[in-house]
PDB file of C-alpha atoms in Angstrom:
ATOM      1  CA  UNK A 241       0.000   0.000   0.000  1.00 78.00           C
ATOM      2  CA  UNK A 242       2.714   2.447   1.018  1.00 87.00           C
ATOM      3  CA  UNK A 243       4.288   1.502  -2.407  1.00 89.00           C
ATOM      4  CA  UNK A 244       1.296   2.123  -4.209  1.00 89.00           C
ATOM      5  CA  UNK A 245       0.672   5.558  -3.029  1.00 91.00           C
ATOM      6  CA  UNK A 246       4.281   6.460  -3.552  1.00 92.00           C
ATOM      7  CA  UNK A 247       3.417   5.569  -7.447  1.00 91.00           C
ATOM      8  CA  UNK A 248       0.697   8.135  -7.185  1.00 93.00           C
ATOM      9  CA  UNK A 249       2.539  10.712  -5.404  1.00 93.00           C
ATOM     10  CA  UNK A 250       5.327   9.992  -8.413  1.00 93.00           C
ATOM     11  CA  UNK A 251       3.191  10.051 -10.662  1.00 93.00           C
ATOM     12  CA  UNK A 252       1.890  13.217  -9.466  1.00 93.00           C
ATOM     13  CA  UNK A 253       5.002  15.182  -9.418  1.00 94.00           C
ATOM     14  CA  UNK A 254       5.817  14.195 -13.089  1.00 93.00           C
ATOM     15  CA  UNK A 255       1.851  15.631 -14.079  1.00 92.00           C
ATOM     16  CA  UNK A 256       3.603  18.723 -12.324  1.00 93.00           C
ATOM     17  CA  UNK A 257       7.222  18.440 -14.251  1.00 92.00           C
ATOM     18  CA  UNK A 258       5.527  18.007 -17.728  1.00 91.00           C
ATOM     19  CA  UNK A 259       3.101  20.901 -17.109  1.00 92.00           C
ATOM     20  CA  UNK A 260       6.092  23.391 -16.152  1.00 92.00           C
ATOM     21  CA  UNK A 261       8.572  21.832 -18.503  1.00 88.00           C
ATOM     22  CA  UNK A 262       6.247  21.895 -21.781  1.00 88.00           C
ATOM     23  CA  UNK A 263       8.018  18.572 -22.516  1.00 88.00           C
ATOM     24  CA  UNK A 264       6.538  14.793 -22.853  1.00 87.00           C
ATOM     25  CA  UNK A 265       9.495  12.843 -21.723  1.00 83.00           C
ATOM     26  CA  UNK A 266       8.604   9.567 -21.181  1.00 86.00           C
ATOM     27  CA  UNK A 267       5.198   9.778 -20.854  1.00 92.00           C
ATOM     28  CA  UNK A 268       5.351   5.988 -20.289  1.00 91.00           C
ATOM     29  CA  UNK A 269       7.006   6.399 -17.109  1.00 91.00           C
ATOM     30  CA  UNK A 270       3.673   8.183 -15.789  1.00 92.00           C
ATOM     31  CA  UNK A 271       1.091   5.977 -17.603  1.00 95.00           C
ATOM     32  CA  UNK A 272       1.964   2.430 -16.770  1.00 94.00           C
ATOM     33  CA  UNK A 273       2.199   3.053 -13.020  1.00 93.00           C
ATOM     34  CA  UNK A 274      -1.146   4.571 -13.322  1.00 95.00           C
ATOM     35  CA  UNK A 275      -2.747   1.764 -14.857  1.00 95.00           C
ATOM     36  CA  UNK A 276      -1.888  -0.746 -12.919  1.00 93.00           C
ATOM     37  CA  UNK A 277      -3.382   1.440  -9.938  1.00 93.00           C
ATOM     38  CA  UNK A 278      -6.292   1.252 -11.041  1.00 95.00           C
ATOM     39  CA  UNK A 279      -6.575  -2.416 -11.471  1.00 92.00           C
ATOM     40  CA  UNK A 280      -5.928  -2.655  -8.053  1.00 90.00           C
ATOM     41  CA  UNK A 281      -9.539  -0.887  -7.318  1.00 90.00           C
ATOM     42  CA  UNK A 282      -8.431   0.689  -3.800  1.00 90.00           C
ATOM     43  CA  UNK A 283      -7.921   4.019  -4.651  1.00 93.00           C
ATOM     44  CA  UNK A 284     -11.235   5.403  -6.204  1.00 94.00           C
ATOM     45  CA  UNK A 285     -11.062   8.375  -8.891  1.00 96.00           C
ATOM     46  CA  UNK A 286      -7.526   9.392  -7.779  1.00 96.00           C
ATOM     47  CA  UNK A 287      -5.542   7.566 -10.533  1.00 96.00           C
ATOM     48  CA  UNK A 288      -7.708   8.300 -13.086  1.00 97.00           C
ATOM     49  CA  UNK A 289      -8.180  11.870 -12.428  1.00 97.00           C
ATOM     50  CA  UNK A 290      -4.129  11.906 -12.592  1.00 97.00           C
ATOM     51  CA  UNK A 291      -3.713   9.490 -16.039  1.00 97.00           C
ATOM     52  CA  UNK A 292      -6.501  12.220 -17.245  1.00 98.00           C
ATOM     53  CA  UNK A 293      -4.168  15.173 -16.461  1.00 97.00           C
ATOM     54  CA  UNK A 294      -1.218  13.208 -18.009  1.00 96.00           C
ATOM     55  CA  UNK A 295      -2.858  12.572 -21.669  1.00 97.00           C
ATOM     56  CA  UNK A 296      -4.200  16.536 -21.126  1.00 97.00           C
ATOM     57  CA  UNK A 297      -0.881  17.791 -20.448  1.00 96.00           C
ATOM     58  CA  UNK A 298       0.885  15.809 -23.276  1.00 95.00           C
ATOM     59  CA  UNK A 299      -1.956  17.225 -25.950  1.00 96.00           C
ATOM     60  CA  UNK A 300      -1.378  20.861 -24.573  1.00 94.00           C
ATOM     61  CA  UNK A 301       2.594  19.741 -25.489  1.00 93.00           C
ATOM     62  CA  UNK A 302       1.617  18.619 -29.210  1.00 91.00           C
ATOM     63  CA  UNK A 303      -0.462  21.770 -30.088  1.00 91.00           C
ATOM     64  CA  UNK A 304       1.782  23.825 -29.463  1.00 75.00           C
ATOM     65  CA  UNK A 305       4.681  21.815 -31.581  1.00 74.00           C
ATOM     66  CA  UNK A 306       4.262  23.933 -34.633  1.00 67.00           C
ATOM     67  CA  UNK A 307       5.717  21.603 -37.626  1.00 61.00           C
ATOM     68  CA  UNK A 308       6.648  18.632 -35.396  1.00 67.00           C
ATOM     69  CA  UNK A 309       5.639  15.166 -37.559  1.00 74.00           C
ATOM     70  CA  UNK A 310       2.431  14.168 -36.299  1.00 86.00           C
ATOM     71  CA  UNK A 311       1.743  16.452 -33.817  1.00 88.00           C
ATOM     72  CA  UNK A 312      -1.977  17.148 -34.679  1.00 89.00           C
ATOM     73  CA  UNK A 313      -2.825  13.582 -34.330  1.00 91.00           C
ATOM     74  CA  UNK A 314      -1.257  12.590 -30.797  1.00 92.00           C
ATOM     75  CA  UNK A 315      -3.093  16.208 -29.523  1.00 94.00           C
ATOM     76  CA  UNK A 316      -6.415  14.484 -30.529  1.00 95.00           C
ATOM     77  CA  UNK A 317      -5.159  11.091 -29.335  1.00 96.00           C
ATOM     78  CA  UNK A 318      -4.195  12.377 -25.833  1.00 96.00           C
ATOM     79  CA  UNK A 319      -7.470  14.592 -25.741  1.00 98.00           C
ATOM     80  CA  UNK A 320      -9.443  11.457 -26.562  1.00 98.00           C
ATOM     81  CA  UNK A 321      -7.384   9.328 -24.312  1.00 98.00           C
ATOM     82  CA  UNK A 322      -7.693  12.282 -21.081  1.00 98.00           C
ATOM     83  CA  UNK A 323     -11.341  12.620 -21.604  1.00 98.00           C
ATOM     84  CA  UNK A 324     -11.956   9.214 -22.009  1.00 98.00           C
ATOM     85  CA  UNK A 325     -10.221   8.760 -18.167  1.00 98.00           C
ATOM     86  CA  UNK A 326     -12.232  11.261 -16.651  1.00 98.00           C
ATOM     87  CA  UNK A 327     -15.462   9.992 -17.464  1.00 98.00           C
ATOM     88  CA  UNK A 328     -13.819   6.609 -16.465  1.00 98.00           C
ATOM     89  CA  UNK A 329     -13.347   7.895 -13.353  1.00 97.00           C
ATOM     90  CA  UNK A 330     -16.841   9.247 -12.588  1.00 97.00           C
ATOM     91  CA  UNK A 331     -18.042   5.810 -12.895  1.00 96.00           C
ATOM     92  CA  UNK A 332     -15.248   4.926 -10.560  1.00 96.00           C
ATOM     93  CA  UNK A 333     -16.576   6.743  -8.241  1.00 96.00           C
ATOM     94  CA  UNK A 334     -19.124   9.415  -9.082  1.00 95.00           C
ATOM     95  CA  UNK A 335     -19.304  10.741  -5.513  1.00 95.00           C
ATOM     96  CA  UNK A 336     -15.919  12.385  -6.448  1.00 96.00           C
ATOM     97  CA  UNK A 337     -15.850  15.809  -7.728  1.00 97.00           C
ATOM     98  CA  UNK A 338     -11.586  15.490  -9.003  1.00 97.00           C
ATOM     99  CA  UNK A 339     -12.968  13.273 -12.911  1.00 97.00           C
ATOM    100  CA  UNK A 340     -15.635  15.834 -13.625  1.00 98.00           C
ATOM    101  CA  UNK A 341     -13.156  18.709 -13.433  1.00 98.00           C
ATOM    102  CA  UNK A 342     -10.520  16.576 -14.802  1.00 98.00           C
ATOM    103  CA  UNK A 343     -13.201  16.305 -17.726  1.00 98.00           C
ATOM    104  CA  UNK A 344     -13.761  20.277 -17.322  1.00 98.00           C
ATOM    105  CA  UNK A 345     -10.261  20.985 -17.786  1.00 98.00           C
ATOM    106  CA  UNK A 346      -9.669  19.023 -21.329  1.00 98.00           C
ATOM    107  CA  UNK A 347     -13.037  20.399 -22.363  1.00 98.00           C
ATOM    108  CA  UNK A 348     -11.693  23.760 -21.540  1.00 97.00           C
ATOM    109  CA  UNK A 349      -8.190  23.089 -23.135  1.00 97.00           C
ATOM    110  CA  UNK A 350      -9.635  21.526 -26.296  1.00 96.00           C
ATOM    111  CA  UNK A 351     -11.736  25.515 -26.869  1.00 95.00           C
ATOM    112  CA  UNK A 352     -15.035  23.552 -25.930  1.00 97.00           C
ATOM    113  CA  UNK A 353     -16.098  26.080 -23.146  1.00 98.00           C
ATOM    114  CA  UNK A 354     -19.959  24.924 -22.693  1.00 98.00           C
ATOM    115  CA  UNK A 355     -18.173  21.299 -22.216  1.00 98.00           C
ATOM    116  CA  UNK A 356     -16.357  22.837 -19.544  1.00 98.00           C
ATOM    117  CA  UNK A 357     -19.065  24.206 -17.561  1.00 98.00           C
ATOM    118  CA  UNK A 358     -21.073  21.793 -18.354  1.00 98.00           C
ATOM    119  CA  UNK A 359     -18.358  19.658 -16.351  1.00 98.00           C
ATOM    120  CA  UNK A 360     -18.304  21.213 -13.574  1.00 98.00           C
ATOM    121  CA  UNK A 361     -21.762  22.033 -13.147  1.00 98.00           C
ATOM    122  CA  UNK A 362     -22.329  17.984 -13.147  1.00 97.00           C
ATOM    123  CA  UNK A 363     -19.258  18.188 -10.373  1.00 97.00           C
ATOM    124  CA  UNK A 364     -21.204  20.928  -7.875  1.00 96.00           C
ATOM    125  CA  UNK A 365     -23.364  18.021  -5.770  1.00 94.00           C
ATOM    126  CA  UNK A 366     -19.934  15.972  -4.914  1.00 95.00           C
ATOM    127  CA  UNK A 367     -17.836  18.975  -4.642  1.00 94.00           C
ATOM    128  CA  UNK A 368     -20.431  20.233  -1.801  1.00 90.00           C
ATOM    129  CA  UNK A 369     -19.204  17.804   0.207  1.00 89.00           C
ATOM    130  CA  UNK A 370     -15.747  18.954   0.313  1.00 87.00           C
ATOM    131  CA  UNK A 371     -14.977  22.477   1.178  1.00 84.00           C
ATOM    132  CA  UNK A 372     -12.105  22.244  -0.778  1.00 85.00           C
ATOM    133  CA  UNK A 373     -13.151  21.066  -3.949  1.00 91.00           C
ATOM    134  CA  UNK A 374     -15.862  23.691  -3.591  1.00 91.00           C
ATOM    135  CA  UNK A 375     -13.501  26.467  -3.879  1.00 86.00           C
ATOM    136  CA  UNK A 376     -11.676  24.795  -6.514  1.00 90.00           C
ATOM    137  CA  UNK A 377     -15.210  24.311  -8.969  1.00 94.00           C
ATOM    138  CA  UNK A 378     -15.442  28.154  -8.172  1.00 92.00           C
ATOM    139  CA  UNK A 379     -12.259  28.988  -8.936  1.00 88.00           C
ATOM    140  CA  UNK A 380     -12.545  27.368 -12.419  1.00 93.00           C
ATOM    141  CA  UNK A 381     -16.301  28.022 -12.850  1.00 96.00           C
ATOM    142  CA  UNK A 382     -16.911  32.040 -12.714  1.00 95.00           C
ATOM    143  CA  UNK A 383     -13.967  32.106 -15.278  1.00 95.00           C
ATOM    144  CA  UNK A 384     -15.934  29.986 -17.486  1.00 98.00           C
ATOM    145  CA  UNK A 385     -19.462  31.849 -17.185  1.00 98.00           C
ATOM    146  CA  UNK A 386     -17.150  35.178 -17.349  1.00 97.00           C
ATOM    147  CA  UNK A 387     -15.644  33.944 -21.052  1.00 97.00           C
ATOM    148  CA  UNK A 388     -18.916  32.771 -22.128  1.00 97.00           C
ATOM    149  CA  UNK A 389     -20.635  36.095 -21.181  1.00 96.00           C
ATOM    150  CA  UNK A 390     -23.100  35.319 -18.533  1.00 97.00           C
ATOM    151  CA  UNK A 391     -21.506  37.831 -16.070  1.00 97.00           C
ATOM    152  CA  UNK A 392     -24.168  37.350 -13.512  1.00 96.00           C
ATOM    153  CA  UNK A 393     -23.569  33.627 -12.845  1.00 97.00           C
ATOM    154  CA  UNK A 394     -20.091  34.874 -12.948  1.00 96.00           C
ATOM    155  CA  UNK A 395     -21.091  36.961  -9.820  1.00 94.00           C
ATOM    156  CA  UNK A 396     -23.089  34.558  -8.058  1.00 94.00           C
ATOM    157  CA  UNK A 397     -19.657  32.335  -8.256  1.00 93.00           C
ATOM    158  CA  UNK A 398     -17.302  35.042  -7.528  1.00 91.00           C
ATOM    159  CA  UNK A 399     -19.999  35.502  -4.310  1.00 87.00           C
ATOM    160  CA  UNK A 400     -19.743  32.554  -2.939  1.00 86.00           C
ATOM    161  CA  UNK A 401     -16.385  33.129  -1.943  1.00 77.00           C
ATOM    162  CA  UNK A 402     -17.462  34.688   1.113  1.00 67.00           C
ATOM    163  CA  UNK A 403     -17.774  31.298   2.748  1.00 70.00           C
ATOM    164  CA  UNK A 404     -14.251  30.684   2.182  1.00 66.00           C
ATOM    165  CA  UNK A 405     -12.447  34.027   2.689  1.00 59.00           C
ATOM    166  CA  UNK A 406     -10.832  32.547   5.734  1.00 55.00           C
ATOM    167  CA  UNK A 407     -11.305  28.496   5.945  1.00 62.00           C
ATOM    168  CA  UNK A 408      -9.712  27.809   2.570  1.00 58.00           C
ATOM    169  CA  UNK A 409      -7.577  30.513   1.064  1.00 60.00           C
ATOM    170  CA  UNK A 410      -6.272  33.337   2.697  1.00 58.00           C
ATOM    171  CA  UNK A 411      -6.234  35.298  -0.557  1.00 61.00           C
ATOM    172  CA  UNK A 412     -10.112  34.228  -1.538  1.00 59.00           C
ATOM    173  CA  UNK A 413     -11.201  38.033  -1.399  1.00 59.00           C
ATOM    174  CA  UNK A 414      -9.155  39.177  -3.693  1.00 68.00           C
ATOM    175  CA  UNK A 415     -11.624  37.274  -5.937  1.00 76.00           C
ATOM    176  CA  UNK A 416     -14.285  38.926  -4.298  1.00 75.00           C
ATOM    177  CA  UNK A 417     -13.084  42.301  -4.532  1.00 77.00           C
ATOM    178  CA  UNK A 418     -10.770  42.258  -7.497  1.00 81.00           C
ATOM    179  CA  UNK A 419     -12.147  40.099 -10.170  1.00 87.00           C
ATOM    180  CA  UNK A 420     -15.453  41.099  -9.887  1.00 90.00           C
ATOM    181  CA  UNK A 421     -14.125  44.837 -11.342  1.00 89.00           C
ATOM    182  CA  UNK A 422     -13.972  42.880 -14.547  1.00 90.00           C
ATOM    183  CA  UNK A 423     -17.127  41.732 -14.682  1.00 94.00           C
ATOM    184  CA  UNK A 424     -18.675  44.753 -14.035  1.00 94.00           C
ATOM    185  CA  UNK A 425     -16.720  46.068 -16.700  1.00 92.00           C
ATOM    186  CA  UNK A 426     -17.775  43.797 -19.494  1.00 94.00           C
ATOM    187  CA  UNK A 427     -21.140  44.411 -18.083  1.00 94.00           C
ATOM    188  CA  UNK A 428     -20.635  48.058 -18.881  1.00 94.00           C
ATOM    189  CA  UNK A 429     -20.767  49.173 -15.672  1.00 94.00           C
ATOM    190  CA  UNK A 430     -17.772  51.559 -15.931  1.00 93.00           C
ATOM    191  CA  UNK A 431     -18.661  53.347 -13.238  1.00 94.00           C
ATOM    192  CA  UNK A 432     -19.301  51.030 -10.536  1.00 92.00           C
ATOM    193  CA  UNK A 433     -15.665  49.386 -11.607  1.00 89.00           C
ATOM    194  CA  UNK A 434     -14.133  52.097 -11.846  1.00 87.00           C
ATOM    195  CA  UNK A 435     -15.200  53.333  -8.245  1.00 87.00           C
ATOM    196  CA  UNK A 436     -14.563  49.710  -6.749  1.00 83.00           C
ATOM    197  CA  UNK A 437     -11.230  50.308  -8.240  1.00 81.00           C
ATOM    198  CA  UNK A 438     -10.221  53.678  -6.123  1.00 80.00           C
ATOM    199  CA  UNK A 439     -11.077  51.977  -3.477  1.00 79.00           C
ATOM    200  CA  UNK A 440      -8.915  48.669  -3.876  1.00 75.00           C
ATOM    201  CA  UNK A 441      -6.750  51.416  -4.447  1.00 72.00           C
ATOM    202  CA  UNK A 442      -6.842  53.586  -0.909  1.00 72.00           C
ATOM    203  CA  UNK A 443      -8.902  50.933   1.264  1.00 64.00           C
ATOM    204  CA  UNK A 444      -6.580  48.813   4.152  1.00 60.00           C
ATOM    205  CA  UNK A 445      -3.139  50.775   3.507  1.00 54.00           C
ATOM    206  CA  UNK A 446       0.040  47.851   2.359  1.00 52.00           C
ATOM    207  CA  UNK A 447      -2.596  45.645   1.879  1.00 59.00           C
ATOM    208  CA  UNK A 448      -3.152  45.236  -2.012  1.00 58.00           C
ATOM    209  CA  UNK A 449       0.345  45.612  -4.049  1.00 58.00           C
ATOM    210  CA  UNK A 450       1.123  47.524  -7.067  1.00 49.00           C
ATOM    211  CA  UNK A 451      -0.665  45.090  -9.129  1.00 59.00           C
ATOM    212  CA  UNK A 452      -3.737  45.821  -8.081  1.00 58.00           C
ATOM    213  CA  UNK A 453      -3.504  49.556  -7.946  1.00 53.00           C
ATOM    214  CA  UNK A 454      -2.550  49.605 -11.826  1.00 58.00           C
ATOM    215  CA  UNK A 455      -5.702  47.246 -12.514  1.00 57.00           C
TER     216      UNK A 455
END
């Protein structure tokens, strides 16, 4: 068992390595592990969510290898191969909110942005569950409604954030504060985001940085 979750945790760190590297460098090394896991039926979702990320991360590689041979057709392989572990993984264990936004994220990646939302909509009654994956379906969802112009769902999301200003992330209201300016700026509220603005600006002195100022 010990061994087992090592894999995973392995397996894990070289999602994170190809992700910041850009590179698919023996992709092998991350898949097989991963599939035996999950023959071994003790560890729910988990590997699947991770072989999803994998196959992702290795299609994200291939479209963006301009004039490599055949790099069109292994980013619609891994896509295929990523989506088809998420929903893999639901079945696994459908109680688990980690497939469906494993699903969300290739949906997302691939351009498909109703996919996406779709996603994680279907992820919101397991993700209740956990406080933590609750933050995490908002943190991908109000960008989602936000791109696909239904600002006000992109409110209610950003909203929500209340509940976690202090139990989850110690930075959650900057997403109440700052990225609702945005919204209300695509909304054509100028004035409301420019006012909420100044006062990011002058409210709680040292406590937003330059960053936020400029925005």
């Amino acid at each position: 068992d010990i061994f087992l979750q090592a894999m995973l945790l392995l397996a894990r760190a070289r999602n994170q390595q190809m992700y910041a590297a850009r590179v698919v460098d023996d992709l092998g090394a991350i898949l097989r592990p991963l599939e035996q896991i999950v023959e071994f039926d003790i560890y729910g979702a988990y590997p699947h969510n991770l072989l999803s990320i994998a196959h992702r991360l290795a299609a994200e590689v291939y479209t963006g290898s301009e004039g490599a041979r055949d790099a069109d057709r292994l980013a619609e392989e891994h896509y295929a191969d990523a989506l088809r572990w998420a929903r893999l993984g639901q079945q696994a264990n459908p109680d688990d909110a980690l497939p469906y936004f494993a699903e969300g994220m290739v949906q997302q990646s691939r351009g498909d942005l109703a996919g996406a939302l779709a996603a994680f909509d279907a992820a919101e009654s397991a993700a209740r569950a956990n406080e933590g994956r609750m933050y995490e379906l908002l943190h991908y969802r109000w960008r989602l409604h936000y791109w696909l112009g239904d600002y006000d769902s992109a409110l209610s999301d950003l909203e929500q954030y209340s509940e976690f200003t202090t139990k989850i992330h110690p930075r959650a209201a900057y997403y109440l504060q700052f990225f609702p300016i945005l919204v209300y700026a695509e909304q054509g509220d100028h004035d409301r985001a420019l006012g909420e603005a100044y006062a990011m600006s002058t409210a709680d002195a040292g406590k937003y940085d330059a960053l936020h100022v400029v925005w």
